[in-house]
Amino acid sequence: MHPKDADTDLIPFMASITQQNTAIQLESVNKAYSTPNGEFLALKGISLTIQAGEYVGLVGKSGAGKSTLINMITGIDRVKSGKVTVDNVSVQDLDDNQRALWRGRSLGVIFQYFQMMPTMTVLDNILLPMDLCGRFQGRRSVQRAMKLLEQVELEDHARKLPSALSGGQQQRVAIARALANDPSILIADEPTGRLDNATAEMIFTIFERLVDQGKTVLVATHDNALARRVSHLLVIHDGELIQDVKSGSLVL
Ligand code: ADP
């Protein structure tokens, strides 16, 4: 499939029931892993709705099911049953190739371990998703990458290898890379798990700025400090959603 055909190829998977301002919707999502002791249910009947432009925190102890839930939303892994609709696309109906292309174009995903290509410069790491999806090309993509690096205050580091940067700097590069194809939704899985408190604050502040610019940001973390900053808090425990509160009703 040619990258430019991606949006039209996804049309059959557009969900008709979601409203225009719904960014992410899960309906009765179950996820099971096979283990030597049999099937382990890691997500149990999760239903939730995230509106466009919300800053959402997904919190819960280690092992609660945060990464599993994030992987259902990004289509990195498949549900056992239930529906996942992201940006009007029914994720569970896409095949592996379609999901990879859809993710690259529609979502910015940020991981705990930065996942930089170690032999490529910072600039080339940000250009890579643009090259893969074909939305920004040539000089336009370099200009865009430099602008994104400015947004995370790292424009002077463009020609360095990731290994020359601190953890916090690498995570800021990862945010710039996640924004490469201008997705409306950013999803981060424990983005500050390897960073000190001051650096984590900086990352959360960048997310706030992106929300102010109109992005939807979903951050999974076991760091309760984030819970105080978001406008919508989801609390997961043993694979169940035990709290779903929006600002105004947040009691922390
Ligand atoms: P969190 O991100 O909140 O730490 P996870 O989503 O990683 O939690 O894990 C939720 C539960 O699912 C945990 O009990 C974990 O051990 C289990 N789990 C995660 N991945 C697998 C897997 N690939 N196979 C079996 N069990 C898994």
XYZ file of C-alpha atoms and ligand atoms in Angstrom:
279
model
C 0.000 0.000 0.000
C 1.340 3.445 -0.874
C 1.466 5.800 2.133
C -0.727 8.388 0.406
C -3.513 5.831 0.117
C -3.568 5.238 3.856
C -6.498 7.467 4.824
C -8.819 6.186 2.112
C -7.833 2.593 2.888
C -9.002 3.115 6.446
C -12.473 4.327 5.448
C -14.102 0.873 5.769
C -12.928 0.804 9.392
C -14.411 4.158 10.347
C -16.880 3.608 13.185
C -20.164 5.291 12.485
C -21.436 5.500 16.036
C -18.730 7.633 17.657
C -19.227 11.345 17.984
C -16.855 13.712 16.268
C -15.259 14.951 19.497
C -14.613 11.498 20.938
C -10.910 10.714 20.629
C -10.786 7.259 22.253
C -13.587 4.889 23.200
C -13.360 1.410 24.740
C -16.414 -0.786 25.081
C -16.278 -3.880 27.324
C -12.645 -4.616 26.507
C -11.194 -7.887 27.785
C -7.604 -8.967 27.283
C -6.195 -12.356 28.224
C -2.619 -13.668 28.184
C -1.845 -17.365 27.993
C 0.378 -18.470 30.825
C 1.666 -21.889 31.916
C -1.152 -21.837 34.501
C -3.812 -21.130 31.880
C -5.444 -17.933 30.676
C -4.779 -14.788 32.715
C -7.343 -11.996 32.345
C -5.304 -8.776 32.416
C -8.197 -6.437 31.443
C -11.714 -7.103 32.664
C -14.570 -5.376 30.876
C -13.021 -1.925 30.468
C -15.312 0.767 29.071
C -14.237 4.406 28.882
C -14.489 7.503 26.719
C -11.821 10.166 26.205
C -12.883 13.398 24.500
C -10.633 15.237 22.074
C -8.394 17.766 23.822
C -8.382 16.079 27.219
C -5.247 15.556 29.328
C -5.780 12.072 30.723
C -3.814 10.217 33.373
C -4.037 6.437 33.587
C -2.732 5.467 37.011
C -2.443 2.249 38.963
C 0.161 0.105 40.694
C 2.722 -1.903 38.789
C 0.956 -4.914 37.255
C -2.476 -3.227 37.326
C -2.842 -3.395 33.538
C -1.769 0.082 32.347
C 0.594 -1.081 29.584
C -1.877 -3.726 28.487
C -4.584 -1.081 28.170
C -2.254 1.280 26.289
C -1.338 -1.577 23.919
C -5.048 -2.139 23.167
C -5.510 1.550 22.312
C -2.400 1.803 20.130
C -3.187 -1.529 18.462
C 0.222 -2.902 19.485
C -1.704 -5.912 20.814
C -5.183 -7.320 20.199
C -8.251 -7.467 22.449
C -9.805 -10.802 23.399
C -13.236 -9.196 23.105
C -14.774 -5.735 23.070
C -14.300 -2.669 20.906
C -11.556 -0.048 20.689
C -12.318 3.057 18.637
C -9.599 5.667 18.213
C -10.131 8.804 16.167
C -13.193 7.121 14.614
C -11.236 4.032 13.533
C -12.233 0.569 14.817
C -8.772 -0.621 15.807
C -9.699 -4.293 16.334
C -10.852 -4.541 12.698
C -7.480 -3.550 11.194
C -4.982 -6.223 10.153
C -1.343 -5.963 11.286
C -0.140 -3.882 8.316
C -3.091 -1.533 8.474
C -2.598 -1.072 12.218
C 1.085 -0.223 11.809
C 0.333 2.347 9.133
C -2.637 3.775 11.025
C -0.559 4.072 14.221
C 2.249 5.827 12.379
C -0.074 8.402 10.869
C -2.644 8.933 13.602
C -0.922 8.468 16.946
C 2.202 9.673 18.670
C 3.458 6.963 21.014
C 6.059 7.543 23.738
C 7.649 4.736 25.757
C 9.556 4.494 29.028
C 12.811 3.457 27.348
C 12.762 6.207 24.668
C 13.334 3.630 21.881
C 15.705 5.805 19.835
C 17.562 4.307 16.868
C 21.064 4.388 18.426
C 23.085 4.771 15.206
C 20.944 7.603 13.830
C 21.245 11.269 14.812
C 18.526 12.968 16.825
C 17.339 14.695 13.638
C 17.195 11.435 11.674
C 15.256 9.746 14.492
C 12.558 12.402 14.078
C 12.654 12.196 10.266
C 12.171 8.421 10.305
C 8.396 8.366 11.048
C 7.910 11.104 8.451
C 9.779 9.020 5.859
C 7.703 5.948 6.728
C 4.356 7.706 6.430
C 5.099 10.079 3.557
C 3.086 13.018 4.867
C 6.042 15.399 5.196
C 8.894 14.901 2.754
C 12.233 16.386 1.659
C 13.143 19.861 2.888
C 9.712 20.278 4.458
C 10.324 17.313 6.748
C 13.742 18.633 7.875
C 12.229 22.049 8.612
C 9.426 20.388 10.527
C 11.832 18.193 12.541
C 13.901 21.256 13.498
C 10.748 23.103 14.577
C 9.704 20.156 16.736
C 13.168 20.077 18.302
C 12.799 23.793 19.087
C 9.497 23.042 20.844
C 11.330 20.712 23.215
C 14.336 23.099 23.381
C 16.814 20.699 21.819
C 17.501 22.289 18.434
C 21.220 22.544 19.255
C 21.429 18.761 19.633
C 20.027 17.787 16.214
C 23.270 16.317 14.835
C 24.188 14.310 17.947
C 23.593 10.627 18.520
C 20.976 9.820 21.185
C 23.682 8.335 23.427
C 25.205 11.822 23.809
C 21.981 13.046 25.461
C 20.676 12.602 29.007
C 17.585 10.475 29.694
C 15.381 13.544 30.015
C 16.727 14.977 26.761
C 16.149 11.648 24.982
C 12.565 11.587 26.226
C 12.072 15.121 24.863
C 13.413 13.902 21.506
C 10.944 11.010 21.749
C 8.129 13.550 22.226
C 9.324 15.495 19.161
C 9.434 12.209 17.234
C 5.909 11.311 18.407
C 4.720 14.636 16.961
C 6.459 14.047 13.608
C 3.326 13.221 11.609
C 1.211 15.776 13.494
C -1.088 13.277 15.240
C -4.040 14.637 17.212
C -3.520 12.009 19.935
C -0.387 11.357 22.009
C -0.087 8.268 24.154
C 2.737 7.808 26.637
C 3.461 4.653 28.643
C 5.421 5.453 31.834
C 7.302 8.298 30.085
C 8.948 9.457 33.300
C 9.632 6.020 34.780
C 13.388 6.412 34.237
C 13.659 10.125 35.006
C 14.235 12.141 38.170
C 11.422 14.284 39.581
C 12.575 17.604 38.125
C 12.942 16.101 34.640
C 9.577 14.362 34.984
C 8.015 17.763 35.783
C 9.486 19.146 32.568
C 7.978 16.276 30.549
C 4.538 16.772 32.151
C 4.762 20.502 31.400
C 5.466 19.760 27.729
C 2.359 17.537 27.679
C 0.325 20.396 29.177
C 1.546 22.731 26.439
C 0.507 20.160 23.800
C -2.964 19.913 25.368
C -3.172 23.735 25.200
C -2.390 23.397 21.483
C -5.410 21.093 21.101
C -3.829 17.635 21.308
C -5.369 14.773 23.270
C -2.752 13.371 25.661
C -3.060 10.065 27.521
C -0.290 9.232 29.987
C 0.002 5.937 31.859
C 2.064 6.221 35.011
C 2.412 4.944 38.549
C 3.585 8.464 39.480
C 0.761 10.014 41.519
C 2.202 13.493 40.915
C 0.685 13.386 37.431
C -2.753 12.684 38.867
C -2.858 16.214 40.257
C -2.202 17.809 36.869
C -4.600 16.039 34.500
C -8.165 16.970 33.574
C -9.361 13.354 33.447
C -8.135 10.577 35.707
C -8.522 6.849 35.103
C -7.530 4.492 37.912
C -6.965 0.831 37.119
C -6.571 -1.982 39.654
C -6.172 -5.693 38.861
C -7.384 -5.140 35.294
C -10.506 -3.234 36.311
C -11.257 0.447 35.910
C -12.089 1.488 39.469
C -12.233 5.287 38.971
C -13.020 7.517 35.997
C -13.192 11.158 37.056
C -12.950 14.483 35.265
C -11.647 17.779 36.634
C -14.153 19.523 38.764
C -14.974 16.218 40.379
C -11.311 15.245 41.006
C -10.763 14.655 44.728
C -7.070 13.950 45.417
P 1.271 -2.268 34.360
O 1.575 -1.614 33.070
O 0.145 -1.597 35.111
O 2.463 -2.459 35.224
P 0.817 -4.609 32.721
O -0.253 -4.201 31.781
O 2.219 -4.643 32.231
O 0.690 -3.741 34.065
O 0.469 -6.072 33.269
C -0.832 -6.400 33.756
C -0.814 -7.854 34.187
O -0.681 -8.682 33.038
C 0.322 -8.212 35.116
O -0.135 -9.163 36.062
C 1.355 -8.832 34.201
O 2.146 -9.766 34.885
C 0.474 -9.518 33.158
N 1.120 -9.599 31.848
C 1.540 -8.555 31.093
N 2.060 -8.993 29.931
C 1.958 -10.338 29.945
C 2.306 -11.383 29.021
N 2.859 -11.088 27.837
N 2.051 -12.658 29.379
C 1.476 -12.954 30.564
N 1.106 -12.021 31.465
C 1.341 -10.731 31.180
